[in-house]
Coordinates of C-alpha atoms and ligand atoms in Angstrom, one line a residue:
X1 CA -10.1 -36.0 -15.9
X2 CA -13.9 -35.3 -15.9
X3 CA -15.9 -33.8 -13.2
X4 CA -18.2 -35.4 -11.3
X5 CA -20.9 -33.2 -12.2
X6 CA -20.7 -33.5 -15.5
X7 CA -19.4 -37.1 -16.0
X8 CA -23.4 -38.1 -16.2
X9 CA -23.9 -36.2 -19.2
X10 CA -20.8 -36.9 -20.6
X11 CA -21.2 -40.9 -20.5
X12 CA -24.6 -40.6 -21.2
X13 CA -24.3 -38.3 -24.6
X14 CA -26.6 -35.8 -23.0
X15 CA -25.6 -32.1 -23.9
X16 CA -23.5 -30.6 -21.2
X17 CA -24.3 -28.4 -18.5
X18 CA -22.8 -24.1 -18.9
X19 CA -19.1 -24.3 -19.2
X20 CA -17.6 -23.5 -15.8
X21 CA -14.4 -21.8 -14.8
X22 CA -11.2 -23.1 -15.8
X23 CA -10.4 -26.3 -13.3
X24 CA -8.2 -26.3 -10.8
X25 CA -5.8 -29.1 -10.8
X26 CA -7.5 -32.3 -9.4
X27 CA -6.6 -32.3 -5.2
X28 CA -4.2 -34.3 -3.6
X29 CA -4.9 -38.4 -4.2
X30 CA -4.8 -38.6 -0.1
X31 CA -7.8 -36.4 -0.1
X32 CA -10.5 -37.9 2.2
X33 CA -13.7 -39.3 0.5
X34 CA -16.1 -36.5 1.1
X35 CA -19.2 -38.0 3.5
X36 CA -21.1 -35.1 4.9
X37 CA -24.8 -34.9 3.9
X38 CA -26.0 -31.8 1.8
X39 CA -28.3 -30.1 3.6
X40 CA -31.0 -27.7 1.8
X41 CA -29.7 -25.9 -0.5
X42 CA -30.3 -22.9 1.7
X43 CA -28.7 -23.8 4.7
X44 CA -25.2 -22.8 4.7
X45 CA -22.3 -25.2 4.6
X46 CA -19.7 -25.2 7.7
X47 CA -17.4 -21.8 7.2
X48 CA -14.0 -22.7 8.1
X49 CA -13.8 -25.3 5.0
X50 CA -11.8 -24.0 1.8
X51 CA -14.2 -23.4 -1.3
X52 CA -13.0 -25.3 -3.9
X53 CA -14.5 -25.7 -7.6
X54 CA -15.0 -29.5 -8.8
X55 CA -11.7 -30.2 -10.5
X56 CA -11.6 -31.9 -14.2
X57 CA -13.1 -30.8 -17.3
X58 CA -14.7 -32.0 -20.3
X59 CA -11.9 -32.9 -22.4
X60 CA -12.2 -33.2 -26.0
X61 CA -15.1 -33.4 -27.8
X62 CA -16.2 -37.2 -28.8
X63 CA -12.8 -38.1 -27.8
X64 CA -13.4 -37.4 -24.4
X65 CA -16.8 -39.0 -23.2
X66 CA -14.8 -42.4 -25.4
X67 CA -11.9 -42.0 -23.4
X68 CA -14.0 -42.1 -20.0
X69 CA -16.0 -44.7 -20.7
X70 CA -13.4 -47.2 -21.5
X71 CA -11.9 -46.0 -18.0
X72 CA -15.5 -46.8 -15.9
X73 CA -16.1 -49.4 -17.6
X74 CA -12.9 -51.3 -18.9
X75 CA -9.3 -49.9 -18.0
X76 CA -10.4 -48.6 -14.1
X77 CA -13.7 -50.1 -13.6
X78 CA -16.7 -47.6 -11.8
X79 CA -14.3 -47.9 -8.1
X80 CA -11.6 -46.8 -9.1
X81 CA -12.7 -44.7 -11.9
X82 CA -14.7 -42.4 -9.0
X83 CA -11.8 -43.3 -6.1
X84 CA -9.5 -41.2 -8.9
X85 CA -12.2 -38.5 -8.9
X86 CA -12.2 -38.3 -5.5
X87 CA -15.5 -36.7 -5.0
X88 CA -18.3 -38.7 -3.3
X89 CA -20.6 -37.0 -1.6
X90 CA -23.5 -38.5 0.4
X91 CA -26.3 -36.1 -1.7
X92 CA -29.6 -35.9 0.3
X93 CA -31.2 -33.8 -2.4
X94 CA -33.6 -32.0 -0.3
X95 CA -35.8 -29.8 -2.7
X96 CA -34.0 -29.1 -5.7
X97 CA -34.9 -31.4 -8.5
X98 CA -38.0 -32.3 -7.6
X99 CA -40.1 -29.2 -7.5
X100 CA -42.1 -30.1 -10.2
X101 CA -46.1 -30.6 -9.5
X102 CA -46.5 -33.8 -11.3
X103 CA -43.5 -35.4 -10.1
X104 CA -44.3 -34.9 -6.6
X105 CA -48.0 -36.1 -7.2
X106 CA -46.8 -39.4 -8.9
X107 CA -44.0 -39.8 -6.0
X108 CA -47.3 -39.4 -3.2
X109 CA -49.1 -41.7 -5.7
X110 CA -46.4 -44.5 -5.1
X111 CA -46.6 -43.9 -1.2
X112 CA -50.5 -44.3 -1.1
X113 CA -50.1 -47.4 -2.9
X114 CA -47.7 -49.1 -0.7
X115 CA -49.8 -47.8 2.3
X116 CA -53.0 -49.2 0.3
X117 CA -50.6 -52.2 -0.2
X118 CA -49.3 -52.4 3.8
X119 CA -52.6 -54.1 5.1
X120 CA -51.6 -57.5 2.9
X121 CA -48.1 -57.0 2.3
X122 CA -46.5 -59.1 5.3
X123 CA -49.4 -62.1 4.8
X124 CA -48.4 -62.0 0.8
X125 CA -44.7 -62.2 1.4
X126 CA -44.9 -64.4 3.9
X127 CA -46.8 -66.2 1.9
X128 CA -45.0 -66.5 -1.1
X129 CA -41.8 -67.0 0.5
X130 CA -43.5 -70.3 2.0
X131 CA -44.2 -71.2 -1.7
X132 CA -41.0 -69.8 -2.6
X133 CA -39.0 -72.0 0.1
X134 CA -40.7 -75.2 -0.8
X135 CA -39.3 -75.1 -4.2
X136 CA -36.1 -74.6 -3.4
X137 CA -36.2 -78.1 -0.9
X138 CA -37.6 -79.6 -3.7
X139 CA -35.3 -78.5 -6.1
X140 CA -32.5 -79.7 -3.8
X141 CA -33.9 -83.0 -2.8
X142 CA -34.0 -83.1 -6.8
X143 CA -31.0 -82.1 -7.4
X144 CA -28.7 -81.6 -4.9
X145 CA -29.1 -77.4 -5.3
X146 CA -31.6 -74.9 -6.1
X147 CA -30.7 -72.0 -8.6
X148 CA -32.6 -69.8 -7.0
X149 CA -32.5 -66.6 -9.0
X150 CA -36.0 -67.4 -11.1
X151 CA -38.1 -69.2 -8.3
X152 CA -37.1 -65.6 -6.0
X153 CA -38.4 -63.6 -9.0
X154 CA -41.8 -65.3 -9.7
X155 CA -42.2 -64.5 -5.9
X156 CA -41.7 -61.2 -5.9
X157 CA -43.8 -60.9 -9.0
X158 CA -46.8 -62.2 -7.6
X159 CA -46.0 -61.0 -4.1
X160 CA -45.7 -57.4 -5.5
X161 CA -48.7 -57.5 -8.1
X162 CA -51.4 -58.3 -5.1
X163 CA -49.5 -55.9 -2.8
X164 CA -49.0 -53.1 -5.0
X165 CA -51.6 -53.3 -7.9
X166 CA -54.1 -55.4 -5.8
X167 CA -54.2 -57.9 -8.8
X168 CA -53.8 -61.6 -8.4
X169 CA -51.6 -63.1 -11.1
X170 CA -52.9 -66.5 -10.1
X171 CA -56.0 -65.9 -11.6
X172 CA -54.2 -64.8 -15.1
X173 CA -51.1 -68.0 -15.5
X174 CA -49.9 -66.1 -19.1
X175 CA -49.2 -63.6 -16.7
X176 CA -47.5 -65.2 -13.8
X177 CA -45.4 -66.9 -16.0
X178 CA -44.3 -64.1 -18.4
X179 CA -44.2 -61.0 -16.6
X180 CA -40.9 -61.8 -14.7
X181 CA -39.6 -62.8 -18.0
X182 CA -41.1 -59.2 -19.7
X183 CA -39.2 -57.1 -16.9
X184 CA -36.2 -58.6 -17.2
X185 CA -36.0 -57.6 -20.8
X186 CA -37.4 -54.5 -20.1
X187 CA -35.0 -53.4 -17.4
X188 CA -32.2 -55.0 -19.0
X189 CA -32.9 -52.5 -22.3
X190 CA -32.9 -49.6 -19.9
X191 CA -30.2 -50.7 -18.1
X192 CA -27.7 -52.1 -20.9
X193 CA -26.4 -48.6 -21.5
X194 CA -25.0 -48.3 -18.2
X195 CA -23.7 -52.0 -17.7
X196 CA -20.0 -53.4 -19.1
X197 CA -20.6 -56.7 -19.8
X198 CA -16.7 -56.7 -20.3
X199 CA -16.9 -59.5 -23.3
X200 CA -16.1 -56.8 -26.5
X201 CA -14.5 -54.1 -25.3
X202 CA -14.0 -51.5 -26.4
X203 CA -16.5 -51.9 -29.2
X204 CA -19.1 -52.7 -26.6
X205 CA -18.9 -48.5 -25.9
X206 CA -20.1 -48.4 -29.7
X207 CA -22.5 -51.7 -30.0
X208 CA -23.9 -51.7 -26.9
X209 CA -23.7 -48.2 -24.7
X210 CA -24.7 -45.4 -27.6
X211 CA -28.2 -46.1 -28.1
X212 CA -31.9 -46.0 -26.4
X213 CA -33.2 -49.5 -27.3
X214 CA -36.3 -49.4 -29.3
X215 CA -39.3 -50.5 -26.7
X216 CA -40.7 -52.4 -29.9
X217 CA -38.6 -55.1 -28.5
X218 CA -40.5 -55.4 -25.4
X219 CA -43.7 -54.0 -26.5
X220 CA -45.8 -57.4 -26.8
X221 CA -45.0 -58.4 -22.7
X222 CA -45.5 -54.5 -21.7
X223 CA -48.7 -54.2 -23.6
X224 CA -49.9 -58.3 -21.7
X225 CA -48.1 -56.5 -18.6
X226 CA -50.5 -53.0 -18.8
X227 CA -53.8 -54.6 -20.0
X228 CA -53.3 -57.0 -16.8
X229 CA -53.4 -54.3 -14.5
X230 CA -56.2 -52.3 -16.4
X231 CA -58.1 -55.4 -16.1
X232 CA -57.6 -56.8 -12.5
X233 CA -56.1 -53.4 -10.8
X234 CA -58.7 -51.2 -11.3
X235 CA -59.0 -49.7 -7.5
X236 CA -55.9 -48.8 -7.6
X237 CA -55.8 -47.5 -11.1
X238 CA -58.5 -45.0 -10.3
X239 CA -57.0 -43.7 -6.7
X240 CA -54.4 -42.6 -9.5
X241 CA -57.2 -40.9 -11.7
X242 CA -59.3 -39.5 -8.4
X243 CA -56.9 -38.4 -6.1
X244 CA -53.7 -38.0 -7.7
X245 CA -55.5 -36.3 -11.3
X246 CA -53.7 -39.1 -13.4
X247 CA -55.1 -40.1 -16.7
X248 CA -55.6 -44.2 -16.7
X249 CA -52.8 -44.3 -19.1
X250 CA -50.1 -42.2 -16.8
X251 CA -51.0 -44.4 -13.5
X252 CA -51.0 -47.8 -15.2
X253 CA -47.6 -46.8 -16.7
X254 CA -46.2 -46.0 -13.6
X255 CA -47.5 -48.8 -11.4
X256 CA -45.5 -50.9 -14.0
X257 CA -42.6 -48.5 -13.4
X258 CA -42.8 -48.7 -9.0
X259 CA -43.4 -52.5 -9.3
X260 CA -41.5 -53.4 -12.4
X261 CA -37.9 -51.1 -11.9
X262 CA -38.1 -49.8 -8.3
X263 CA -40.0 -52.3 -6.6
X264 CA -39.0 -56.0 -8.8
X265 CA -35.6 -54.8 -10.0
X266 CA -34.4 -53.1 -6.4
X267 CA -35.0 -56.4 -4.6
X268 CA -33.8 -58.9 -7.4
X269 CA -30.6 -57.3 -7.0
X270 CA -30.6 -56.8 -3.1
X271 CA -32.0 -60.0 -2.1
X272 CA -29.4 -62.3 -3.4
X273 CA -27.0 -60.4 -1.7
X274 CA -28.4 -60.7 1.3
X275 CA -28.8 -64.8 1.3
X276 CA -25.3 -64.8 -0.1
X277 CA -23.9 -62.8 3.2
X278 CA -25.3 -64.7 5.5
X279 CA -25.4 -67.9 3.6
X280 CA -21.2 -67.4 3.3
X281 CA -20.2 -66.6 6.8
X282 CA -17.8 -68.9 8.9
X283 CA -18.3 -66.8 12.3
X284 CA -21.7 -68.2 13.6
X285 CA -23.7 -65.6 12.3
X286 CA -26.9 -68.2 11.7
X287 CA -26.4 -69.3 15.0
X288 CA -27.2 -65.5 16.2
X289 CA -29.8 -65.1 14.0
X290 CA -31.3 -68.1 15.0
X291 CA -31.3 -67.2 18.5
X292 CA -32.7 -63.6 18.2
X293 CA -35.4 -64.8 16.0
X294 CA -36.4 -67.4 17.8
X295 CA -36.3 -65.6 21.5
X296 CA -38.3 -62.5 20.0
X297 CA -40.6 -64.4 18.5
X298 CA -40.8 -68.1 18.9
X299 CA -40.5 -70.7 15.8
X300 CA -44.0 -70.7 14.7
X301 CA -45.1 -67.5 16.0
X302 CA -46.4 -65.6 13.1
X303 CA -44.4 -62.2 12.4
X304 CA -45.2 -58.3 11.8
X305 CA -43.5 -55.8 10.6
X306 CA -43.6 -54.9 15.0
X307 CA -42.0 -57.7 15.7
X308 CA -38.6 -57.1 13.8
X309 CA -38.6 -53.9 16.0
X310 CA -36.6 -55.7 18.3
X311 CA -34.4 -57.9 16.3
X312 CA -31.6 -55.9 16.7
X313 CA -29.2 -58.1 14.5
X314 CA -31.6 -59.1 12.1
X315 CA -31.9 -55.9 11.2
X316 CA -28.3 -54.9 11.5
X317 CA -27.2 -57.0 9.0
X318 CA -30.2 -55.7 6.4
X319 CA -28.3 -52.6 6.9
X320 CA -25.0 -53.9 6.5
X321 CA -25.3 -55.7 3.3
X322 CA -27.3 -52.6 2.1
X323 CA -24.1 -50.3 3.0
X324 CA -21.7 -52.8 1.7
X325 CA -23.4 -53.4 -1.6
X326 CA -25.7 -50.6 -2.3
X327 CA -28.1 -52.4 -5.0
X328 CA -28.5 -49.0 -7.3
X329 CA -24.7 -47.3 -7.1
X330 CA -25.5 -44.7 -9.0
X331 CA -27.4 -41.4 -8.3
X332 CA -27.7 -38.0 -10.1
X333 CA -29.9 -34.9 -10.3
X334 CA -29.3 -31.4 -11.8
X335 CA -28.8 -28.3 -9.5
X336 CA -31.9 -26.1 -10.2
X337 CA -29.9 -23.2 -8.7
X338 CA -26.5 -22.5 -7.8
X339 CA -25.4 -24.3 -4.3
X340 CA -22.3 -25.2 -1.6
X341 CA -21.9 -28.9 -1.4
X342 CA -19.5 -29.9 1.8
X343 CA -18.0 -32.7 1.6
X344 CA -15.1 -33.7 5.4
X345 CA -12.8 -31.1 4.0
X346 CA -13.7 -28.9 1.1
X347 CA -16.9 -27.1 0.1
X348 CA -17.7 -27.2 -3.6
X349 CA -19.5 -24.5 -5.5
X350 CA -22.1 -26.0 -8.0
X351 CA -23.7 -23.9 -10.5
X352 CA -27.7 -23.9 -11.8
X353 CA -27.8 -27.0 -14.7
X354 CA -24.6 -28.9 -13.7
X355 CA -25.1 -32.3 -13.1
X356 CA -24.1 -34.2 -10.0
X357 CA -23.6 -37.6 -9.8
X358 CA -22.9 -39.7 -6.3
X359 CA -21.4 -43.2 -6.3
X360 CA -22.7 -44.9 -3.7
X361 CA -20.2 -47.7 -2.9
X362 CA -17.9 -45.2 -2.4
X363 CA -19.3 -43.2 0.2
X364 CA -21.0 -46.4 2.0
X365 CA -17.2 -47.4 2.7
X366 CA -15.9 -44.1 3.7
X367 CA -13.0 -45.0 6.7
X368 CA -13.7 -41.4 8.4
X369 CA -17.7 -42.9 9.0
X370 CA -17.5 -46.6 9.0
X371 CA -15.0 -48.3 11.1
X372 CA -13.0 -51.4 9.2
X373 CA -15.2 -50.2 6.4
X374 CA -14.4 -52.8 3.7
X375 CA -15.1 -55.7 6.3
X376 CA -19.0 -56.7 6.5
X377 CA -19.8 -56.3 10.4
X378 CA -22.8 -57.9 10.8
X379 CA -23.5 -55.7 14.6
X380 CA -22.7 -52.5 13.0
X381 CA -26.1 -51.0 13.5
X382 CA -26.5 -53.0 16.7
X383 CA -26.8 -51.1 19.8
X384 CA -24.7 -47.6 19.9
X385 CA -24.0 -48.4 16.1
X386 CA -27.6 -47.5 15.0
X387 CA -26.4 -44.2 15.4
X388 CA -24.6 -44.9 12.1
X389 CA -28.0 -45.3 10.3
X390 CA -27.8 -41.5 9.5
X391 CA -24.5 -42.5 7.1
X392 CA -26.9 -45.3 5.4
X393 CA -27.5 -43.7 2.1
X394 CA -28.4 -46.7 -0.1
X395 CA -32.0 -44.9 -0.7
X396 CA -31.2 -41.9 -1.7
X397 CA -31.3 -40.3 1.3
X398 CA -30.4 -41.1 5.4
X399 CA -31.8 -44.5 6.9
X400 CA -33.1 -42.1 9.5
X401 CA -35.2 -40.0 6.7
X402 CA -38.3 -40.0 5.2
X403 CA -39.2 -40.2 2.3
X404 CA -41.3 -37.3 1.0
X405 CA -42.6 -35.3 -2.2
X406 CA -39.5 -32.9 -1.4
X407 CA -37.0 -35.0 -1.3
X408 CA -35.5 -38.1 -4.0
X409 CA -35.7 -40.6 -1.5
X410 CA -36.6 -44.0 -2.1
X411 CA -40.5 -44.1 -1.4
X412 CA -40.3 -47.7 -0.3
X413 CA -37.5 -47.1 1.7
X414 CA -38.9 -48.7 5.3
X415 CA -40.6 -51.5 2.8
X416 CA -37.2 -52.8 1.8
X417 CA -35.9 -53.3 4.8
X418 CA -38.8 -54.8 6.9
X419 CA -39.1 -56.7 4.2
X420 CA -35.7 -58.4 4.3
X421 CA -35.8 -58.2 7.8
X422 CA -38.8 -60.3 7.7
X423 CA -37.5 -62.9 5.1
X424 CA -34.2 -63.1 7.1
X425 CA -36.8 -63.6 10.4
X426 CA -39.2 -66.3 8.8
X427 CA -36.4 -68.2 7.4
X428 CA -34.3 -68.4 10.6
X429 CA -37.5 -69.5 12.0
X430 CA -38.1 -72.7 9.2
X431 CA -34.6 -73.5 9.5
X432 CA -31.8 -73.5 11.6
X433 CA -29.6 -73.0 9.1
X434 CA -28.6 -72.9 5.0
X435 CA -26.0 -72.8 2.7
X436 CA -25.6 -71.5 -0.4
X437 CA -24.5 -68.1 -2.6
X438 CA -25.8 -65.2 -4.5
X439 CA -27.5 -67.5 -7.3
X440 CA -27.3 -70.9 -5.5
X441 CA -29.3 -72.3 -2.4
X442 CA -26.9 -75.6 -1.9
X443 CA -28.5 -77.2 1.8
X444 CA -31.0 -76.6 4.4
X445 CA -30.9 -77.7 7.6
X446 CA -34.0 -78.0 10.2
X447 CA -33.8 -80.0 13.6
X448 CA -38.0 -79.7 14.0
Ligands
HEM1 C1 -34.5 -53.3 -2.7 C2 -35.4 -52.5 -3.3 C3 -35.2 -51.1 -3.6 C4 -34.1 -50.3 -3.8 C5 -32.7 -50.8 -3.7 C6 -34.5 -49.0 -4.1 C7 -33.6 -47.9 -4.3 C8 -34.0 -46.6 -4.7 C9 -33.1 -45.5 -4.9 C10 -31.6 -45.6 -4.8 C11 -33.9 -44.5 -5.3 C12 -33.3 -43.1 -5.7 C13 -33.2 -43.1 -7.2 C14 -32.6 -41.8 -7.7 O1 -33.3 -40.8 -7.7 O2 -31.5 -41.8 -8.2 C15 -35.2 -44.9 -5.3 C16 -36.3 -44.1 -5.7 C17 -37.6 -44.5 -5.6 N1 -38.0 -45.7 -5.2 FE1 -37.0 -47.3 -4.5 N2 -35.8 -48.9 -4.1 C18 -36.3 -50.2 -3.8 C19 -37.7 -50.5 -3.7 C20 -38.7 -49.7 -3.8 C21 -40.1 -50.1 -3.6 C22 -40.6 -51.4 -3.0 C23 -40.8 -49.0 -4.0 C24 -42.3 -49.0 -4.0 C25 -43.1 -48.0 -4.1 C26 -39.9 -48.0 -4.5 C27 -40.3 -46.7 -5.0 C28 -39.4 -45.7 -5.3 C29 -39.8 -44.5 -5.9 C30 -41.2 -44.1 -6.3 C31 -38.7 -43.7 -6.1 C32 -38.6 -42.3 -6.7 C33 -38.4 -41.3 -5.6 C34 -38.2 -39.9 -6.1 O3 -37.7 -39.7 -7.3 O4 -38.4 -39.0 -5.3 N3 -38.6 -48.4 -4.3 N4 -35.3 -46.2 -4.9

């Protein structure tokens, strides 16, 4: 059985971290799911808990890292393949790992661009989700169903470039219409290693999981992608150069990165999630919605980012999908020095240059936090239950964090969520109610 450390490096083919001690036998199966946050790596971890070292090893060389891959991805599946591991931890990584200078300055660099970006960013997503929303009655006055997934990310694109870059796509239609197209591809290469696509197993572990794709295959749309935003996103190209000592080169590449992986791919994978949960329920969740929306703010009233302070159930079930389905499951960083990580019953000595990896799905439905935790509650954060946002670990860190150059936590952390708090709020305004899934918008209703 590997170790949760190391499993990272093992699936990944990096070289492994020191050898450790000899394991233990793995613990008992009824062995909680661990759930309390690592604090600095200074502060010491509760006393009465047994110190334990992370059971599992490396197994055999090559044959090993095979035979765990098929498991995550093929014979178990990533659940079950980490429930058998039995070590989730909720990791707030609060200094190790990201002491380095430049990483910290291109981490502020993405925070003073979304607060650069904050002045426009509610009147460009609202917006484009006007645009977005027309298209899709169109489509199913057309048709009889919108397919969604394309129309959402040509928003988002365009949304996110004048937000983010400060560059209008409309003014460059190659653009508009390839970019979306360009990340995909480009995401999908980075991503592909990690993904089973679950058609050729188990030669998909050789064809598809052992290589770094060569950018070649993306370079013509990256190169359209960069040249765009040296062209029309020059202000905030040179708050990179001025005050964050980036060359032109190193900011433009990662503006591409915040808007193109964190920023494009987060909410193309959270978004349809979010329709699809409240699009699916039976228990007159839209009629709530409706209501709250509507008495905070009127149908026609425009929103802020203030306003959703109030919508209470709006922004529960944000929260909810985001615990349920956390859209990146997977997080790891390397100890920079040797550290106690608790998790409800244990305490777990990691040494400098091991790798730890968290699963987030796990811990998001951890029984000893989350009451009925398999079951989406749409008033879980409602009320006493927003005490509960300091268990909401989908960005890296608490719900009641912040981000910071210390820290790993998402830097658009309080973007996402207003933001799909605001979506869920303006569409519960134009409609009273729809219907559809996580690719499909089937009906929308409106009594104005
Ligand atoms: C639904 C959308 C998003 C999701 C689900 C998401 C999720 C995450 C997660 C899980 C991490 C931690 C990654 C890791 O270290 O393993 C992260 C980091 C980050 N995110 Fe987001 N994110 C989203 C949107 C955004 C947006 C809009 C921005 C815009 C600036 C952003 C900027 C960042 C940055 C810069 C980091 C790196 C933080 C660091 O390494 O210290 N993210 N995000």
């Amino acid at each position: 059985m590997a170790m949760a450390t190391m499993m990272m490096s093992r699936m990944m083919g990096m070289s492994p971290p020191p050898v450790p001690p000899p394991p233990p036998p793995p613990s008992s199966s009824s062995s909680p799911l661990a759930t309390q946050a690592l604090s600095a790596p200074s502060s010491r971890p509760p006393t009465n808990l047994p110190t334990r070292t992370i059971p599992g090893s490396y197994g055999w060389p090559l044959l090993g890292p095979i035979s765990d891959r098929l498991d995550y991805f093929w014979f178990q599946g990533p659940d079950t393949f980490f429930r058998i591991l039995l070590l989730i931890f909720h990791v707030f990584m609060e200094s190790h790992d990201t002491t380095s200078f430049d990483l910290g300055q291109l981490k502020n660099f993405a925070m003073d661009i979304l607060k650069r970006g904050s002045k426009v960013w509610v009147t460009e997503l609202l917006g484009n989700l006007d645009k977005f929303l027309d298209t899709i009655e169109s489509e199913i006055s057309t048709n009889g169903s919108s397919s969604y997934i394309p129309h959402l990310q040509s928003m988002l694109f365009n949304f996110l470039a004048k937000s983010i870059l400060g560059a209008d796509p409309t003014i460059d239609p190659d653009i508009a219409n390839s970019a979306p197209f360009t990340l995909n591809l480009w995401l999908g290469l980075q991503l592909l290693p990690t993904i089973s696509v679950r058609v050729i197993q188990p030669l998909e572990e050789i064809f598809l999981h052992s290589y770094t794709y060569p950018h070649a295959l993306v370079s013509g749309g990256y190169q359209k992608l960069y040249h765009f935003i040296e062209r029309h996103g020059q202000e905030v190209v040179q708050r990179g150069e001025i005050d964050f000592g980036l060359s032109a080169a190193d900011a433009i590449h990662n503006l591409i990165f915040v808007l193109g992986f964190n920023a494009f791919g987060g909410f193309s994978i959270f978004l349809p999630t979010l329709f699809a949960a409240i699009a699916s329920d039976k228990t007159g969740l839209q009629a709530r919605l409706r209501e709250e929306v509507r008495k905070m703010n009127g149908s026609s009233t425009r929103l802020s980012f203030d306003s959703l302070k109030e919508m209470e159930l709006v922004n529960s079930v944000v929260y909810e999908t985001l615990r349920l389905n956390p859209p990146v499951a997977l997080q790891y960083a390397r100890a920079r020095k040797d550290f106690q990580l608790a998790s409800h019953d244990s305490v777990f000595d990691i040494k400098e240059g091991e790798l730890l990896c968290g699963y987030q799905p796990l811990a998001m439905r951890d029984g000893k936090v989350f009451d009925e935790p398999e079951s989406f509650k749409p008033d879980r954060f409602v009320g006493k239950g927003k005490e509960l946002l300091s268990n909401l670990f989908w960005s890296n860190g608490p719900q009641t964090g912040s981000p910071s150059e210390s820290n790993k936590q998402c830097a658009g952390k309080d973007y996402v969520t207003l933001s799909a708090s605001l979506i869920v709020a303006h569409m519960f305004q134009r409609y009273d109610s729809f219907s559809g899934d996580s690719s499909k918008i089937t009906a929308v209703e409106t009594t104005k």
